[in-house]
mmCIF file of C-alpha atoms in Angstrom:
data_model
loop_
_atom_site.group_PDB
_atom_site.id
_atom_site.type_symbol
_atom_site.label_atom_id
_atom_site.label_comp_id
_atom_site.label_asym_id
_atom_site.label_seq_id
_atom_site.Cartn_x
_atom_site.Cartn_y
_atom_site.Cartn_z
ATOM 1 C CA LEU Y 1 60.103 37.647 -51.602
ATOM 2 C CA ALA Y 2 61.512 39.083 -54.699
ATOM 3 C CA PHE Y 3 60.223 38.312 -58.103
ATOM 4 C CA GLY Y 4 62.462 37.688 -61.092
ATOM 5 C CA PHE Y 5 65.202 35.355 -59.808
ATOM 6 C CA ASP Y 6 63.737 31.880 -60.175
ATOM 7 C CA ASP Y 7 64.112 30.818 -63.823
ATOM 8 C CA ALA Y 8 66.124 31.467 -66.945
ATOM 9 C CA ALA Y 9 63.533 33.722 -68.453
ATOM 10 C CA CYS Y 10 63.550 36.011 -65.436
ATOM 11 C CA ILE Y 11 67.373 36.106 -65.493
ATOM 12 C CA HIS Y 12 67.179 37.157 -69.033
ATOM 13 C CA VAL Y 13 64.612 39.881 -68.322
ATOM 14 C CA ASN Y 14 66.807 41.061 -65.422
ATOM 15 C CA LYS Y 15 69.674 41.594 -67.904
ATOM 16 C CA LEU Y 16 67.377 43.456 -70.283
ATOM 17 C CA LEU Y 17 66.199 45.669 -67.364
ATOM 18 C CA LYS Y 18 69.736 46.437 -66.435
ATOM 19 C CA PHE Y 19 70.647 47.291 -70.104
ATOM 20 C CA PHE Y 20 67.580 49.450 -70.746
ATOM 21 C CA LEU Y 21 67.923 51.349 -67.410
ATOM 22 C CA THR Y 22 71.591 52.019 -67.753
ATOM 23 C CA ASN Y 23 71.084 55.699 -69.023
ATOM 24 C CA VAL Y 24 68.022 56.446 -66.913
ATOM 25 C CA GLU Y 25 68.618 59.067 -64.310
ATOM 26 C CA HIS Y 26 65.775 58.132 -62.033
ATOM 27 C CA CYS Y 27 63.019 55.496 -61.715
ATOM 28 C CA ILE Y 28 59.702 55.840 -59.943
ATOM 29 C CA CYS Y 29 57.939 52.802 -58.464
ATOM 30 C CA VAL Y 30 54.396 52.404 -57.066
ATOM 31 C CA SER Y 31 55.509 50.613 -53.868
ATOM 32 C CA HIS Y 32 58.530 50.001 -51.646
ATOM 33 C CA THR Y 33 58.350 46.294 -52.627
ATOM 34 C CA ASN Y 34 58.528 47.258 -56.294
ATOM 35 C CA ARG Y 35 61.413 49.615 -55.564
ATOM 36 C CA GLU Y 36 63.410 46.938 -53.733
ATOM 37 C CA ASN Y 37 62.682 44.441 -56.503
ATOM 38 C CA LEU Y 38 63.787 46.857 -59.286
ATOM 39 C CA VAL Y 39 66.988 47.847 -57.393
ATOM 40 C CA LEU Y 40 67.873 44.134 -57.116
ATOM 41 C CA ARG Y 41 66.867 43.101 -60.536
ATOM 42 C CA ALA Y 42 68.491 45.934 -62.508
ATOM 43 C CA SER Y 43 71.462 46.491 -60.132
ATOM 44 C CA LEU Y 44 70.417 50.193 -59.662
ATOM 45 C CA ASP Y 45 71.653 52.653 -57.063
ATOM 46 C CA PRO Y 46 68.868 52.792 -54.476
ATOM 47 C CA SER Y 47 69.223 56.618 -54.362
ATOM 48 C CA HIS Y 48 68.037 56.719 -58.026
ATOM 49 C CA VAL Y 49 64.799 54.910 -57.326
ATOM 50 C CA SER Y 50 61.769 56.649 -55.634
ATOM 51 C CA VAL Y 51 58.340 55.522 -54.556
ATOM 52 C CA ILE Y 52 55.120 57.280 -55.329
ATOM 53 C CA PRO Y 53 52.230 55.100 -54.083
ATOM 54 C CA ASN Y 54 49.084 54.673 -56.152
ATOM 55 C CA ALA Y 55 46.631 57.495 -55.272
ATOM 56 C CA VAL Y 56 42.995 57.147 -54.521
ATOM 57 C CA ASP Y 57 40.518 60.024 -54.369
ATOM 58 C CA ALA Y 58 38.778 58.934 -51.156
ATOM 59 C CA ARG Y 59 35.952 61.393 -51.723
ATOM 60 C CA LYS Y 60 34.787 59.221 -54.623
ATOM 61 C CA PHE Y 61 34.713 56.023 -52.519
ATOM 62 C CA LEU Y 62 32.747 57.087 -49.476
ATOM 63 C CA PRO Y 63 30.932 54.049 -48.108
ATOM 64 C CA ASP Y 64 27.252 53.865 -49.014
ATOM 65 C CA ALA Y 65 25.282 52.368 -46.151
ATOM 66 C CA SER Y 66 22.307 51.876 -48.423
ATOM 67 C CA MET Y 67 24.334 49.438 -50.584
ATOM 68 C CA ARG Y 68 25.934 47.475 -47.621
ATOM 69 C CA SER Y 69 24.528 44.395 -45.974
ATOM 70 C CA SER Y 70 22.838 45.037 -42.561
ATOM 71 C CA PRO Y 71 24.583 44.455 -39.300
ATOM 72 C CA PRO Y 72 25.941 42.164 -37.928
ATOM 73 C CA THR Y 73 27.124 41.177 -41.421
ATOM 74 C CA VAL Y 74 30.443 42.580 -42.530
ATOM 75 C CA THR Y 75 31.251 42.537 -46.215
ATOM 76 C CA ILE Y 76 34.932 42.302 -47.315
ATOM 77 C CA VAL Y 77 35.436 43.554 -50.910
ATOM 78 C CA VAL Y 78 38.363 42.492 -53.122
ATOM 79 C CA VAL Y 79 38.706 44.082 -56.538
ATOM 80 C CA SER Y 80 41.778 42.739 -58.293
ATOM 81 C CA ARG Y 81 43.277 40.901 -61.186
ATOM 82 C CA LEU Y 82 43.189 37.303 -60.055
ATOM 83 C CA THR Y 83 46.907 36.508 -60.408
ATOM 84 C CA TYR Y 84 49.620 35.209 -58.210
ATOM 85 C CA ARG Y 85 51.291 38.601 -57.818
ATOM 86 C CA LYS Y 86 48.077 39.968 -56.537
ATOM 87 C CA GLY Y 87 48.121 37.538 -53.694
ATOM 88 C CA ILE Y 88 45.152 35.519 -54.697
ATOM 89 C CA ASP Y 89 46.781 32.353 -53.306
ATOM 90 C CA LEU Y 90 46.876 34.092 -49.921
ATOM 91 C CA LEU Y 91 43.242 35.080 -50.324
ATOM 92 C CA VAL Y 92 42.262 31.509 -51.101
ATOM 93 C CA GLY Y 93 43.900 30.380 -47.863
ATOM 94 C CA ALA Y 94 42.506 33.265 -45.769
ATOM 95 C CA ILE Y 95 38.805 33.103 -46.765
ATOM 96 C CA PRO Y 96 38.041 29.757 -45.170
ATOM 97 C CA GLU Y 97 39.900 30.595 -42.035
ATOM 98 C CA ILE Y 98 38.170 33.958 -41.656
ATOM 99 C CA CYS Y 99 34.771 32.433 -42.390
ATOM 100 C CA SER Y 100 35.302 29.678 -39.843
ATOM 101 C CA ARG Y 101 36.110 32.280 -37.133
ATOM 102 C CA HIS Y 102 33.618 34.911 -38.062
ATOM 103 C CA GLN Y 103 30.126 33.743 -39.008
ATOM 104 C CA HIS Y 104 28.967 37.178 -40.128
ATOM 105 C CA VAL Y 105 31.621 37.805 -42.675
ATOM 106 C CA ARG Y 106 30.704 37.814 -46.377
ATOM 107 C CA TRP Y 107 33.021 38.257 -49.339
ATOM 108 C CA LEU Y 108 32.404 40.271 -52.607
ATOM 109 C CA ILE Y 109 35.215 39.552 -55.094
ATOM 110 C CA ALA Y 110 35.499 41.267 -58.475
ATOM 111 C CA GLY Y 111 38.118 40.395 -61.086
ATOM 112 C CA SER Y 112 39.252 37.770 -63.460
ATOM 113 C CA GLY Y 113 42.482 36.038 -64.238
ATOM 114 C CA PRO Y 114 44.405 32.836 -64.123
ATOM 115 C CA LYS Y 115 43.626 32.257 -60.395
ATOM 116 C CA GLN Y 116 39.852 32.523 -60.768
ATOM 117 C CA LEU Y 117 39.490 28.723 -60.925
ATOM 118 C CA LEU Y 118 41.446 28.454 -57.624
ATOM 119 C CA LEU Y 119 38.850 30.744 -56.005
ATOM 120 C CA GLU Y 120 35.951 28.907 -57.580
ATOM 121 C CA GLU Y 121 37.306 25.537 -56.334
ATOM 122 C CA MET Y 122 37.925 26.843 -52.822
ATOM 123 C CA VAL Y 123 34.201 28.108 -52.738
ATOM 124 C CA GLU Y 124 33.055 24.601 -53.837
ATOM 125 C CA ARG Y 125 35.372 22.596 -51.526
ATOM 126 C CA GLU Y 126 34.533 24.738 -48.488
ATOM 127 C CA LYS Y 127 30.875 25.057 -49.353
ATOM 128 C CA LEU Y 128 30.945 28.878 -49.088
ATOM 129 C CA HIS Y 129 28.484 29.646 -51.860
ATOM 130 C CA GLU Y 130 26.299 31.754 -49.448
ATOM 131 C CA ARG Y 131 29.219 33.620 -48.093
ATOM 132 C CA VAL Y 132 31.518 34.347 -51.175
ATOM 133 C CA THR Y 133 30.138 36.150 -54.240
ATOM 134 C CA LEU Y 134 32.430 36.012 -57.264
ATOM 135 C CA LEU Y 135 31.424 38.825 -59.703
ATOM 136 C CA GLY Y 136 33.994 38.034 -62.341
ATOM 137 C CA ALA Y 137 35.435 40.871 -64.555
ATOM 138 C CA ILE Y 138 33.933 44.261 -64.087
ATOM 139 C CA SER Y 139 34.408 47.462 -65.993
ATOM 140 C CA HIS Y 140 36.404 50.357 -64.679
ATOM 141 C CA ASP Y 141 33.087 52.253 -64.391
ATOM 142 C CA GLU Y 142 31.708 49.534 -61.988
ATOM 143 C CA VAL Y 143 34.602 49.555 -59.563
ATOM 144 C CA ARG Y 144 33.263 52.355 -57.419
ATOM 145 C CA ASN Y 145 29.826 50.782 -57.065
ATOM 146 C CA VAL Y 146 31.382 47.467 -55.936
ATOM 147 C CA LEU Y 147 33.799 49.105 -53.466
ATOM 148 C CA VAL Y 148 31.140 51.087 -51.681
ATOM 149 C CA ARG Y 149 29.131 47.965 -50.959
ATOM 150 C CA GLY Y 150 31.768 46.756 -48.450
ATOM 151 C CA HIS Y 151 32.722 47.513 -44.898
ATOM 152 C CA ILE Y 152 36.347 46.503 -45.589
ATOM 153 C CA PHE Y 153 38.474 46.672 -48.745
ATOM 154 C CA LEU Y 154 41.182 44.083 -48.801
ATOM 155 C CA ASN Y 155 44.247 44.305 -51.150
ATOM 156 C CA THR Y 156 46.390 41.111 -50.988
ATOM 157 C CA SER Y 157 48.834 42.307 -53.556
ATOM 158 C CA LEU Y 158 52.348 41.005 -52.930
ATOM 159 C CA THR Y 159 53.936 44.181 -54.473
ATOM 160 C CA GLU Y 160 51.732 47.094 -53.700
#
């Protein structure tokens, strides 16, 4: 799935990308998906586009057992902008399925965005109030304290 080919506005942006990147010697993307998308959208030579993935200092995000739920409960944490490109539609489909198969799974979701209502509706429809906690927007300083509460971090981004 490549972004930027489905409507007139995207086609216009593709032309702008191609124009602005004409004299650029090299581009760096945060993922292989971003790289492939940029190469296609801007008609770039693939050898002029590299990938340097987002980095995380794992020492700052060591799990904190005192902040986790007790076994057998498993907490899955999602911290994300709640948008299509961050894969929130996938998350909305996956949560009920995972909850139906695994009774001890709980969800902790931080973030806000246009897909927040979709998550809220899913929680209501599937009656998952006891298993899905929606924190809403959190500050950058709060991210670590949310992440260490989980057993699993899930990133559903379509491009990272």
